[in-house]
Coordinates of C-alpha atoms and ligand atoms in Angstrom, one line a residue:
Chain A
X116 CA 231.2 128.8 55.9
X117 CA 228.8 131.8 55.7
X118 CA 225.1 131.0 55.5
X119 CA 222.4 133.6 54.8
X120 CA 218.8 132.7 55.0
X121 CA 215.8 134.7 53.9
X122 CA 217.6 137.8 54.9
X123 CA 215.6 141.0 54.7
X124 CA 216.6 144.6 55.7
X125 CA 214.4 147.6 55.4
X126 CA 215.4 151.2 56.1
X127 CA 212.1 152.9 56.3
X128 CA 210.6 152.6 52.9
X129 CA 213.8 151.3 51.3
X130 CA 214.1 147.6 51.0
X131 CA 217.9 147.3 50.9
X132 CA 218.0 143.4 51.1
X133 CA 215.0 141.6 50.0
X134 CA 215.0 137.9 50.9
X135 CA 218.6 136.8 50.3
X136 CA 219.4 133.2 50.7
X137 CA 222.9 131.9 49.9
X138 CA 225.9 129.9 51.3
X139 CA 229.5 130.8 50.9
X140 CA 231.6 127.7 50.7
X141 CA 235.2 127.3 51.9
X142 CA 238.0 126.6 49.5
X143 CA 237.1 129.1 46.9
X144 CA 236.8 132.8 46.3
X145 CA 233.2 133.9 46.1
X146 CA 232.5 137.2 44.5
X147 CA 229.6 139.2 45.8
X148 CA 228.5 141.2 42.8
X149 CA 225.8 143.8 42.2
X150 CA 225.4 147.4 41.0
X151 CA 225.6 150.4 43.3
X152 CA 222.9 150.2 45.9
X153 CA 222.2 146.5 45.3
X154 CA 222.5 145.7 49.1
X155 CA 225.9 144.2 49.2
X156 CA 227.4 146.2 52.1
X157 CA 224.1 146.0 54.0
X158 CA 224.2 142.2 53.7
X159 CA 227.8 142.1 54.9
X160 CA 227.0 144.4 57.9
X161 CA 224.3 142.0 58.9
X162 CA 226.6 139.0 58.6
X163 CA 228.9 140.9 61.0
X164 CA 226.1 141.7 63.4
X165 CA 226.4 145.4 62.9
X166 CA 223.0 145.9 61.4
X167 CA 220.0 144.0 62.8
X168 CA 218.1 142.1 60.1
X169 CA 214.4 143.0 59.7
X170 CA 214.0 139.2 59.3
X171 CA 216.0 136.2 58.4
X172 CA 219.4 135.0 59.7
X173 CA 223.1 135.2 58.9
X174 CA 225.5 132.8 60.4
X175 CA 229.3 132.1 60.2
X176 CA 230.4 128.6 61.0
X177 CA 226.9 127.8 62.2
X178 CA 226.4 130.7 64.7
X179 CA 225.6 134.4 64.5
X180 CA 228.8 136.4 64.4
X181 CA 227.9 138.0 67.8
X182 CA 227.9 134.5 69.4
X183 CA 231.3 133.4 68.2
X184 CA 233.6 133.0 71.1
X185 CA 236.5 134.6 69.3
X186 CA 235.0 136.4 66.4
X187 CA 237.9 138.2 64.9
X188 CA 240.1 135.1 65.0
X189 CA 237.4 133.3 63.0
X190 CA 236.3 136.0 60.7
X191 CA 238.5 138.8 59.3
X192 CA 236.5 141.6 57.9
X193 CA 237.0 144.9 56.1
X194 CA 233.9 146.9 55.4
X195 CA 235.1 150.5 55.1
X196 CA 238.8 151.5 55.1
X197 CA 237.7 155.0 55.8
X198 CA 236.1 154.1 59.1
X199 CA 239.2 154.8 61.1
X200 CA 240.4 157.5 63.4
X201 CA 242.7 159.5 61.2
X202 CA 244.7 160.8 64.1
X203 CA 245.9 157.3 65.2
X204 CA 249.0 155.6 63.8
X205 CA 248.7 152.6 61.6
X206 CA 250.3 150.5 64.3
X207 CA 248.0 152.0 67.0
X208 CA 244.9 151.2 64.9
X209 CA 245.9 147.6 64.7
X210 CA 247.1 147.3 68.3
X211 CA 243.7 148.0 69.9
X212 CA 242.1 145.6 67.6
X213 CA 244.7 143.0 68.5
X214 CA 244.1 143.6 72.2
X215 CA 240.4 143.0 71.8
X216 CA 241.1 139.6 70.3
X217 CA 243.8 138.7 72.8
X218 CA 246.4 138.8 70.0
X219 CA 250.0 139.8 70.8
X220 CA 251.9 142.9 69.6
X221 CA 254.2 140.9 67.4
X222 CA 251.3 139.9 65.1
X223 CA 250.6 143.6 64.5
X224 CA 254.1 144.1 63.0
X225 CA 253.6 140.9 61.1
X226 CA 250.4 141.9 59.3
X227 CA 251.8 145.3 58.6
X228 CA 254.6 143.5 56.7
X229 CA 252.1 141.2 55.1
X230 CA 250.3 144.1 53.5
X231 CA 253.4 146.0 52.5
X232 CA 253.1 148.7 55.2
X233 CA 256.4 147.8 57.0
X234 CA 258.1 150.9 58.2
X235 CA 254.8 152.8 58.1
X236 CA 253.5 151.6 61.4
X237 CA 254.3 155.0 63.1
X238 CA 252.6 157.1 60.4
X239 CA 249.3 158.8 61.3
X240 CA 246.5 157.3 59.2
X241 CA 245.6 160.7 57.9
X242 CA 249.0 160.8 56.2
X243 CA 248.5 157.4 54.5
X244 CA 247.3 157.3 50.8
X245 CA 243.9 155.8 49.9
X246 CA 245.6 152.6 48.8
X247 CA 247.6 152.4 52.0
X248 CA 244.5 152.8 54.0
X249 CA 242.9 150.0 52.1
X250 CA 246.0 147.8 52.8
X251 CA 245.7 148.8 56.5
X252 CA 242.1 147.7 56.5
X253 CA 243.1 144.4 55.0
X254 CA 245.9 144.1 57.6
X255 CA 243.2 144.5 60.3
X256 CA 241.2 141.7 58.7
X257 CA 244.2 139.4 58.7
X258 CA 245.1 140.1 62.3
X259 CA 243.4 137.0 63.7
X260 CA 244.6 134.7 61.0
X261 CA 240.9 133.9 60.4
X262 CA 239.3 131.0 58.5
X263 CA 236.7 133.3 57.0
X264 CA 237.5 136.5 55.2
X265 CA 234.9 139.1 54.3
X266 CA 236.0 142.1 52.3
X267 CA 233.8 144.9 50.9
X268 CA 235.3 146.3 47.7
X269 CA 238.9 145.6 48.7
X270 CA 240.3 146.5 45.3
X271 CA 239.0 150.1 45.6
X272 CA 241.9 152.6 45.5
X273 CA 244.6 150.0 44.8
X274 CA 247.2 150.4 42.1
X275 CA 247.6 147.5 39.6
X276 CA 250.4 146.0 41.7
X277 CA 248.0 146.1 44.7
X278 CA 245.2 144.5 42.8
X279 CA 247.4 141.6 41.8
X280 CA 248.6 141.3 45.4
X281 CA 245.1 141.2 46.8
X282 CA 244.0 138.6 44.2
X283 CA 247.0 136.4 45.1
X284 CA 246.1 136.8 48.7
X285 CA 242.5 135.9 48.2
X286 CA 243.4 132.9 46.0
X287 CA 246.0 131.7 48.5
X288 CA 243.4 131.9 51.3
X289 CA 240.9 129.9 49.4
X290 CA 243.6 127.3 48.4
X291 CA 244.2 126.8 52.1
X292 CA 240.6 125.8 52.5
X293 CA 239.4 129.1 53.9
X294 CA 236.2 130.9 53.1
X295 CA 236.5 134.1 51.1
X296 CA 233.7 136.5 50.3
X297 CA 234.6 139.6 48.4
X298 CA 232.2 142.2 47.0
X299 CA 232.5 144.3 44.0
X300 CA 230.3 146.2 41.6
X301 CA 232.6 145.3 38.6
X302 CA 232.2 141.9 37.0
X303 CA 235.5 142.1 35.2
X304 CA 237.3 142.8 38.4
X305 CA 235.9 139.5 39.7
X306 CA 236.5 137.6 36.6
X307 CA 240.2 137.1 37.5
X308 CA 239.6 136.8 41.2
X309 CA 236.6 134.7 42.0
X310 CA 235.7 131.1 41.4
X311 CA 232.1 131.6 42.1
X312 CA 229.8 134.6 42.0
X313 CA 226.7 135.7 43.8
X314 CA 225.0 138.4 41.9
X315 CA 222.5 140.7 43.6
X316 CA 220.3 143.3 42.2
X317 CA 217.9 145.5 44.3
X318 CA 218.4 143.3 47.3
X319 CA 217.6 140.1 45.5
X320 CA 219.8 137.2 44.3
X321 CA 219.9 137.0 40.5
X322 CA 222.7 134.5 40.1
X323 CA 224.6 132.0 42.2
X324 CA 227.0 130.4 39.7
X325 CA 230.5 129.4 39.0
X326 CA 232.6 131.9 37.0
X327 CA 233.5 129.3 34.4
X328 CA 229.8 128.4 33.9
X329 CA 229.0 132.1 33.6
X330 CA 231.7 132.6 31.0
X331 CA 230.5 129.5 29.0
X332 CA 227.0 130.8 29.0
X333 CA 227.9 134.3 27.8
X334 CA 226.7 134.4 24.2
X335 CA 229.1 135.1 21.5
X336 CA 228.2 137.4 18.7
X337 CA 229.5 138.1 15.2
X338 CA 229.7 141.5 13.5
X339 CA 229.4 141.4 9.7
X340 CA 229.7 144.1 7.1
X341 CA 228.3 143.5 3.6
X342 CA 227.2 145.7 0.7
X343 CA 223.9 143.7 0.8
X344 CA 223.0 143.6 4.5
X345 CA 219.3 142.9 3.9
X346 CA 220.0 139.9 1.7
X347 CA 222.6 138.6 4.2
X348 CA 220.2 139.1 7.0
X349 CA 217.5 137.1 5.3
X350 CA 220.0 134.3 4.5
X351 CA 221.2 134.1 8.1
X352 CA 217.7 134.2 9.5
X353 CA 216.7 131.2 7.3
X354 CA 219.7 129.3 8.6
X355 CA 218.6 129.8 12.2
X356 CA 220.8 132.7 13.3
X357 CA 219.5 136.0 14.8
X358 CA 220.8 138.9 12.8
X359 CA 220.0 142.5 13.8
X360 CA 221.1 145.7 12.1
X361 CA 223.6 147.9 14.0
X362 CA 223.7 151.6 13.7
X363 CA 226.7 151.7 11.4
X364 CA 224.9 149.4 8.8
X365 CA 226.6 146.3 10.0
X366 CA 224.8 143.2 11.1
X367 CA 225.2 141.8 14.6
X368 CA 224.6 138.1 14.5
X369 CA 224.0 135.8 17.5
X370 CA 223.3 132.1 17.5
X371 CA 225.9 131.3 14.9
X372 CA 229.7 131.4 15.0
X373 CA 231.9 133.4 12.6
X374 CA 233.1 130.5 10.5
X375 CA 229.5 129.3 9.7
X376 CA 228.5 132.9 8.8
X377 CA 231.5 133.1 6.3
X378 CA 230.7 129.7 4.8
X379 CA 227.0 130.6 4.3
X380 CA 227.9 133.9 2.7
X381 CA 230.4 132.2 0.4
X382 CA 228.0 129.4 -0.6
X383 CA 225.4 132.0 -1.7
X384 CA 227.9 134.4 -3.3
X385 CA 227.3 137.2 -0.8
X386 CA 230.2 139.6 -0.6
X387 CA 231.6 140.3 3.0
X388 CA 233.7 143.3 3.8
X389 CA 234.2 142.4 7.4
X390 CA 233.6 139.4 9.6
X391 CA 234.4 139.9 13.3
X392 CA 233.7 137.5 16.1
X393 CA 233.2 139.3 19.4
X394 CA 233.7 137.4 22.5
X395 CA 231.0 138.2 25.0
X396 CA 232.4 139.7 28.2
X397 CA 231.3 138.6 31.6
X398 CA 230.4 142.3 32.1
X399 CA 227.7 141.9 29.5
X400 CA 226.3 138.8 31.3
X401 CA 226.4 140.8 34.5
X402 CA 224.5 143.7 33.0
X403 CA 222.0 141.3 31.5
X404 CA 221.5 139.7 34.9
X405 CA 221.1 142.9 36.8
X406 CA 219.6 145.0 34.1
X407 CA 216.0 144.3 35.0
X408 CA 216.8 145.3 38.5
X409 CA 216.0 142.0 39.9
X410 CA 212.3 142.3 39.1
X411 CA 212.5 138.8 37.5
X412 CA 211.3 136.4 40.2
X413 CA 214.5 134.8 41.4
X414 CA 213.1 131.5 42.5
X415 CA 210.9 131.1 39.5
X416 CA 213.6 129.5 37.4
X417 CA 211.0 128.3 34.8
X418 CA 209.8 131.7 33.7
X419 CA 212.9 133.8 34.3
X420 CA 215.5 133.9 31.6
X421 CA 218.1 134.6 34.2
X422 CA 216.7 132.0 36.6
X423 CA 218.9 129.4 35.1
X424 CA 221.8 130.8 37.1
X425 CA 220.1 130.5 40.4
X426 CA 220.2 127.2 42.3
Chain B
X1078 CA 247.1 126.5 59.2
X1079 CA 243.4 126.8 59.3
X1080 CA 241.2 128.3 61.9
X1081 CA 239.8 125.0 63.1
X1082 CA 243.1 123.8 64.4
X1083 CA 243.8 126.7 66.7
X1084 CA 242.7 127.7 70.1
X1085 CA 239.6 129.8 69.6
X1086 CA 238.5 130.2 73.2
X1087 CA 236.9 133.6 73.8
X1088 CA 239.1 136.6 74.5
X1089 CA 236.8 137.7 77.3
X1090 CA 235.9 140.9 79.0
X1091 CA 239.5 141.6 80.0
X1092 CA 240.4 141.8 76.4
X1093 CA 237.7 144.4 75.8
X1094 CA 239.0 146.5 78.6
X1095 CA 242.6 146.2 77.3
X1096 CA 241.4 147.2 73.8
X1097 CA 239.5 150.2 75.1
X1098 CA 242.4 151.3 77.3
X1099 CA 244.8 151.2 74.3
X1100 CA 242.2 153.0 72.2
X1101 CA 241.6 155.7 74.9
X1102 CA 245.1 156.4 76.1
X1103 CA 247.3 155.0 73.3
X1104 CA 247.6 158.2 71.2
X1105 CA 249.9 161.2 71.5
X1106 CA 246.8 163.3 71.3
X1107 CA 245.3 161.7 74.4
X1108 CA 248.6 162.1 76.4
X1109 CA 248.9 165.8 75.4
X1110 CA 245.2 166.4 76.4
X1111 CA 245.9 164.8 79.8
X1112 CA 248.9 166.9 80.3
X1113 CA 246.9 170.0 79.2
X1114 CA 244.2 169.2 81.7
X1115 CA 246.8 169.1 84.5
X1116 CA 248.4 172.3 83.4
X1117 CA 245.0 174.0 83.3
X1118 CA 244.3 172.8 86.9
X1119 CA 247.5 174.3 88.1
X1120 CA 246.8 177.6 86.3
X1121 CA 243.3 177.8 87.6
X1122 CA 244.4 176.9 91.1
X1123 CA 246.9 179.7 91.0
X1124 CA 244.4 182.2 89.7
X1125 CA 241.8 181.4 92.4
X1126 CA 244.4 181.4 95.2
X1127 CA 245.9 184.7 94.1
X1128 CA 242.5 186.5 93.6
X1129 CA 240.8 185.0 96.6
X1130 CA 240.9 188.4 98.4
X1131 CA 238.9 190.3 95.7
X1132 CA 236.6 187.4 94.9
X1133 CA 235.5 186.5 98.5
X1134 CA 236.0 189.9 100.1
X1135 CA 238.3 188.4 102.6
X1136 CA 242.0 189.0 102.1
X1137 CA 244.3 186.1 101.6
X1138 CA 246.1 186.8 104.9
X1139 CA 242.8 186.5 106.8
X1140 CA 241.7 183.3 105.1
X1141 CA 241.9 180.0 106.9
X1142 CA 244.5 177.9 105.1
X1143 CA 241.9 175.2 104.5
X1144 CA 239.8 177.7 102.5
X1145 CA 242.7 178.6 100.4
X1146 CA 243.1 174.9 99.7
X1147 CA 239.5 174.5 98.6
X1148 CA 239.8 177.5 96.4
X1149 CA 242.8 175.9 94.7
X1150 CA 240.8 172.7 94.1
X1151 CA 238.6 174.6 91.7
X1152 CA 241.5 173.8 89.4
X1153 CA 240.6 170.2 89.6
X1154 CA 237.1 171.1 88.6
X1155 CA 238.4 172.9 85.5
X1156 CA 240.4 169.7 84.6
X1157 CA 237.2 167.7 85.2
X1158 CA 235.4 169.8 82.6
X1159 CA 238.2 169.2 80.1
X1160 CA 238.3 165.4 80.8
X1161 CA 234.5 165.2 80.5
X1162 CA 234.5 166.8 77.1
X1163 CA 237.4 164.5 76.0
X1164 CA 235.4 161.4 77.2
X1165 CA 232.4 162.5 75.2
X1166 CA 234.6 163.3 72.1
X1167 CA 236.3 159.9 72.3
X1168 CA 232.9 158.2 71.8
X1169 CA 231.4 160.8 69.5
X1170 CA 234.5 160.7 67.3
X1171 CA 234.1 157.1 66.8
X1172 CA 230.6 157.6 65.5
X1173 CA 231.7 160.5 63.3
X1174 CA 234.5 158.5 61.6
X1175 CA 232.6 155.2 61.6
X1176 CA 235.4 153.5 63.6
X1177 CA 232.6 152.4 66.0
X1178 CA 231.9 149.7 63.4
X1179 CA 235.4 148.4 63.8
X1180 CA 234.9 148.5 67.5
X1181 CA 231.7 146.4 67.4
X1182 CA 233.3 144.1 64.9
X1183 CA 236.2 143.4 67.2
X1184 CA 233.9 143.0 70.2
X1185 CA 230.5 142.2 69.0
X1186 CA 229.1 141.9 72.5
X1187 CA 228.1 145.4 72.8
X1188 CA 227.3 145.4 76.5
X1189 CA 230.9 144.3 77.0
X1190 CA 232.1 147.4 75.0
X1191 CA 229.9 149.7 77.1
X1192 CA 231.3 148.3 80.3
X1193 CA 234.9 148.3 79.1
X1194 CA 234.5 151.9 78.1
X1195 CA 233.1 152.8 81.5
X1196 CA 235.9 151.1 83.3
X1197 CA 238.6 152.7 81.2
X1198 CA 237.2 156.2 81.2
X1199 CA 236.7 156.1 85.0
X1200 CA 240.3 154.8 85.5
X1201 CA 241.9 157.3 83.1
X1202 CA 239.9 160.4 84.2
X1203 CA 240.4 159.4 87.8
X1204 CA 244.2 159.1 87.4
X1205 CA 244.6 162.4 85.6
X1206 CA 242.2 164.3 87.9
X1207 CA 244.0 162.9 91.0
X1208 CA 247.3 164.3 89.7
X1209 CA 245.5 167.6 88.9
X1210 CA 243.9 167.8 92.3
X1211 CA 247.2 167.1 94.2
X1212 CA 248.9 169.6 91.9
X1213 CA 246.3 172.2 92.6
X1214 CA 246.6 171.6 96.3
X1215 CA 250.4 172.1 96.1
X1216 CA 249.8 175.4 94.3
X1217 CA 247.8 176.6 97.3
X1218 CA 250.7 175.5 99.5
X1219 CA 253.2 177.5 97.3
X1220 CA 250.9 180.6 97.4
X1221 CA 250.5 180.4 101.2
X1222 CA 254.2 179.9 101.7
X1223 CA 255.0 182.7 99.3
X1224 CA 252.8 185.1 101.3
X1225 CA 254.5 183.9 104.5
X1226 CA 251.2 182.6 105.9
X1227 CA 250.6 179.4 107.9
X1228 CA 250.3 176.3 105.8
X1229 CA 247.5 173.7 105.9
X1230 CA 248.4 170.6 107.9
X1231 CA 249.3 167.7 105.5
X1232 CA 248.6 165.3 108.4
X1233 CA 244.9 166.5 108.6
X1234 CA 242.7 163.9 107.0
X1235 CA 240.2 166.6 106.0
X1236 CA 242.8 167.9 103.6
X1237 CA 243.2 164.7 101.7
X1238 CA 239.4 164.1 101.8
X1239 CA 239.0 167.4 100.1
X1240 CA 241.6 166.6 97.5
X1241 CA 240.3 163.1 96.8
X1242 CA 236.7 164.4 96.7
X1243 CA 237.7 167.1 94.1
X1244 CA 239.4 164.3 92.1
X1245 CA 236.1 162.4 92.0
X1246 CA 234.3 164.9 89.9
X1247 CA 236.1 164.0 86.7
X1248 CA 235.6 160.3 86.6
X1249 CA 232.0 160.6 87.5
X1250 CA 231.1 163.2 84.9
X1251 CA 233.4 161.6 82.3
X1252 CA 231.4 158.4 82.8
X1253 CA 228.1 160.2 82.4
X1254 CA 229.5 161.9 79.3
X1255 CA 230.6 158.5 77.9
X1256 CA 227.2 157.0 78.4
X1257 CA 225.4 160.1 77.0
X1258 CA 227.6 160.0 73.9
X1259 CA 227.0 156.3 73.4
X1260 CA 223.3 156.8 73.8
X1261 CA 223.1 159.8 71.4
X1262 CA 226.0 158.6 69.1
X1263 CA 227.5 162.1 69.4
X1264 CA 230.0 164.2 71.4
X1265 CA 227.4 166.9 71.9
X1266 CA 225.0 164.4 73.5
X1267 CA 227.6 163.3 76.0
X1268 CA 228.6 166.9 76.9
X1269 CA 224.9 167.9 77.4
X1270 CA 224.3 164.8 79.7
X1271 CA 227.2 165.7 81.9
X1272 CA 226.4 169.4 82.0
X1273 CA 222.8 168.6 82.8
X1274 CA 223.8 166.9 85.9
X1275 CA 226.3 169.6 86.7
X1276 CA 223.8 172.4 86.5
X1277 CA 220.9 170.4 88.0
X1278 CA 221.5 171.6 91.6
X1279 CA 221.4 175.3 90.4
X1280 CA 218.1 174.6 88.5
X1281 CA 216.7 172.8 91.5
X1282 CA 217.4 175.9 93.6
X1283 CA 215.2 178.0 91.2
X1284 CA 212.1 175.9 91.4
X1285 CA 209.9 175.9 94.5
X1286 CA 210.5 172.7 96.5
X1287 CA 213.5 172.0 94.4
X1288 CA 215.8 171.9 97.4
X1289 CA 214.2 168.6 98.3
X1290 CA 215.8 166.8 95.4
X1291 CA 219.2 168.3 96.1
X1292 CA 220.4 165.3 98.1
X1293 CA 219.5 163.0 95.2
X1294 CA 221.7 165.0 92.8
X1295 CA 225.4 164.0 92.2
X1296 CA 226.6 167.6 92.9
X1297 CA 225.7 167.4 96.6
X1298 CA 227.0 163.9 96.8
X1299 CA 230.4 164.8 95.5
X1300 CA 230.6 167.7 98.0
X1301 CA 229.6 165.4 100.8
X1302 CA 232.3 162.9 99.9
X1303 CA 234.8 165.8 99.8
X1304 CA 233.7 166.8 103.3
X1305 CA 232.7 170.3 102.1
X1306 CA 228.8 169.8 101.9
X1307 CA 228.0 171.6 105.1
X1308 CA 225.9 170.2 108.0
X1309 CA 222.7 169.5 106.1
X1310 CA 224.5 167.6 103.2
X1311 CA 223.9 163.9 102.7
X1312 CA 225.7 161.3 104.7
X1313 CA 228.8 160.0 102.8
X1314 CA 227.2 156.5 102.5
X1315 CA 224.1 158.0 101.0
X1316 CA 226.4 160.0 98.7
X1317 CA 228.1 156.9 97.5
X1318 CA 224.7 155.4 96.8
X1319 CA 223.6 158.4 94.9
X1320 CA 226.7 158.5 92.7
X1321 CA 226.4 154.7 92.1
X1322 CA 222.8 155.0 91.2
X1323 CA 223.4 157.8 88.7
X1324 CA 226.3 155.9 87.1
X1325 CA 224.2 152.7 86.9
X1326 CA 221.3 154.6 85.3
X1327 CA 223.6 156.3 82.7
X1328 CA 225.3 153.0 81.8
X1329 CA 222.0 151.1 81.6
X1330 CA 220.5 153.7 79.3
X1331 CA 223.6 153.5 77.1
X1332 CA 223.7 149.8 77.1
X1333 CA 220.1 149.5 76.2
X1334 CA 220.4 152.0 73.4
X1335 CA 223.6 150.5 71.9
X1336 CA 222.5 146.9 72.0
X1337 CA 219.5 146.7 69.7
X1338 CA 220.4 149.1 67.0
X1339 CA 222.3 149.3 63.7
X1340 CA 225.7 150.7 64.0
Ligands
ATP1938 N1 221.7 153.1 57.1 C1 220.9 153.2 56.0 N2 219.8 154.0 56.0 C2 219.0 154.1 55.0 N3 219.2 153.5 53.8 C3 220.3 152.7 53.7 C4 221.2 152.5 54.8 N4 222.2 151.7 54.4 C5 222.0 151.4 53.1 N5 220.8 152.0 52.6 C6 220.1 151.8 51.3 O1 220.1 150.5 51.1 C7 220.4 150.2 49.7 C8 221.6 149.2 49.6 O2 222.8 149.9 50.0 P1 224.1 149.2 50.1 O3 225.1 150.1 50.6 O4 224.0 147.9 50.8 O5 224.5 148.9 48.6 P2 225.8 148.3 47.9 O6 225.4 147.1 47.1 O7 226.8 148.1 48.9 O8 226.2 149.4 46.9 P3 227.7 150.0 46.5 O9 228.2 149.1 45.3 O10 227.4 151.4 46.0 O11 228.6 149.9 47.6 C9 220.6 151.5 49.1 O12 219.4 152.0 48.5 C10 221.0 152.4 50.2 O13 220.6 153.8 50.0
MG1939 MG1 228.8 148.9 49.3

C-alpha cells in the first residue's frame, strides 16, 4: 500500500504539490490523473525518495521508500523511460539494476521476454524505438517481481497492441493482490485501465473515487432540434429539465432523458427534427473536476460541487 | 506470488558495489576507453623516451637508466588524465541523461551509492593505470635495449616503487573527479576538481610562502610514494595520510551534497 499524507512540494515560488493526502490500496489499479503540470510526477518522485518533500510524508508498506530493506523487490517503478544511458544495451541497462537488488542474470532475460523485447537485449538503447524504450522501462520495474508497481504515464509512445498489453499486465498485477499506481493525463486512457482514480489539479486532490462511481455520476444530456426551440425550451423548463441553446439552434437538455423529452414534445404537439441522447464521457467529468484548477477547497465537501468525489 | 511471501532481506552494500561495477565497466565503450588509455600511455612513454635528449639537454646515451624509466612513466600520467575525465563523465553523464534517478531508485541509500562509486572507480582506474604504468616502463626498456644501452635493474625495488607510484595518480584523481562530479552534478565540475588539485602545487609555488603547503598537497604525496620526491619531500607515511585525507574530504563533500537534495 502507498500512503501519502499532507504532502507538499515547493520549487521556489511554484507549489507543485499542495497538501496531498491519499492511499493507494492493493488489489486494484489506481489511476493518478491530472492535467499537465498538476504535480503527478513530482508526487511520484517523492514517493520514491528522489525529491525531498517540503512537508508531509509518503510511505510504501508503512515505511519511507529509502528505508525499505530491498526497495526494488518491493516497489517497481518507471518514472521516465528517457532517463537511460543511450549507449548501453537493453540487457546491460537491466543487468546493473538487477545487481543492485541482488537479482540474478536469468531474471534479466526473463523480463526482457515479458515485455516483448526478447532478442533485443544486445541492442544499444539509442537504437530502440520510443515504444521499445517504454517497454524496457517497464521491464526494469518488473525486475524485482514487486508487490507495488508505480508507473508514470506508461502508455506514452505505445502502439495499440502495446497499450492493450500494458492494461492486461496492470490488471493481472492487481488481480494478484498487488498495488498498482499508474499516472496519466488522459481520463479515457484510464477508463479502460483503472478501477479507481485519484484526480489532482494544481497539486491538490479533487477526486478520490471509483471509476464506476464516476461514470454513473457523469451527467447525460440530450440534443434536440425543433422548428420551435423557444417553445420547446419553455416546455422542458416547466417540466424540470435544464435546456440551453446550442450554437446551431439546437437545444442541449440536461436533467431529463431522451425518452421523456420525446414524450413531452408529443403530448404538446411540438415537432422534433432530431432527438439525440449523448452519453457523457468520463473525459467531461475529468475536465469538470480539474477545470477550476483545484481552486475549489478540496476538503470542504459541503460547498464544493466537486467535493462529492473526495472522501 | 506476492511480495510478502518472498525473502526481502536487504541487498546490502556489496550489491551496490556490484551494480556500480557493472555500470562502470560493463559497456563496450568503457572497455575501448580503457584500452585507449593504455595505448596512449605507451605512445607517450615512447615519445618522452625518444626525445629525452632534446627535452632534458642530456643525450639518451648519457642518461641513467632510471631517469629513462621515470620519463617513460609520464605515459602513465597521460593515462591518468584520460581516466580522470572518464570518471567525471561517468557521473556527469548520469545527471545529463537522468539515469541517476534510476540509480537512486535502485539504491535509495545515497551514501551507499557514493561509497560504491568510490570503490569501483578506484579499482577500475587503478587496474587500468597499473597496466599502463607497467607498459610504459617496458617501453623504456625497449628504447634502452634498442639503443644498446644498459637496462634498469628489474630486481631494484626503486623501479617497482616508481611504477606503482605512477599508477597511483589515476585512481586518486579519478576518485576526486567522481566526488566533484557528484557534488556539482556535472562532468565539468569533476574535471575541474581534479585539475585544481593537479595544478595546486604549481600555484603554491607562485604565492609567497606557498611552499609551506606543498607537503599537504596530493602532488607531493604521490611523488613521495613513488620515491621521486627528493630529500625534502614528505615521509611516505605522511604522504599516505595526506592522500587519505583528501580522498575522505572529497567523498564527504560529495556524500553531503548528494544526500539531502532532489535528484
Ligand atoms: N525540479 C523542478 N523545479 C522546478 N519546478 C518544477 C520541478 N519539477 C516540477 N516542477 C513544476 O511543478 C509542477 C508540477 O510538475 P509535474 O511534473 O509534477 O506535473 P505532472 O502532473 O507530472 O505533469 P505532466 O502530465 O505534464 O507530466 C509544474 O508546474 C512544474 O513546472
Ligand atoms: Mg509528469
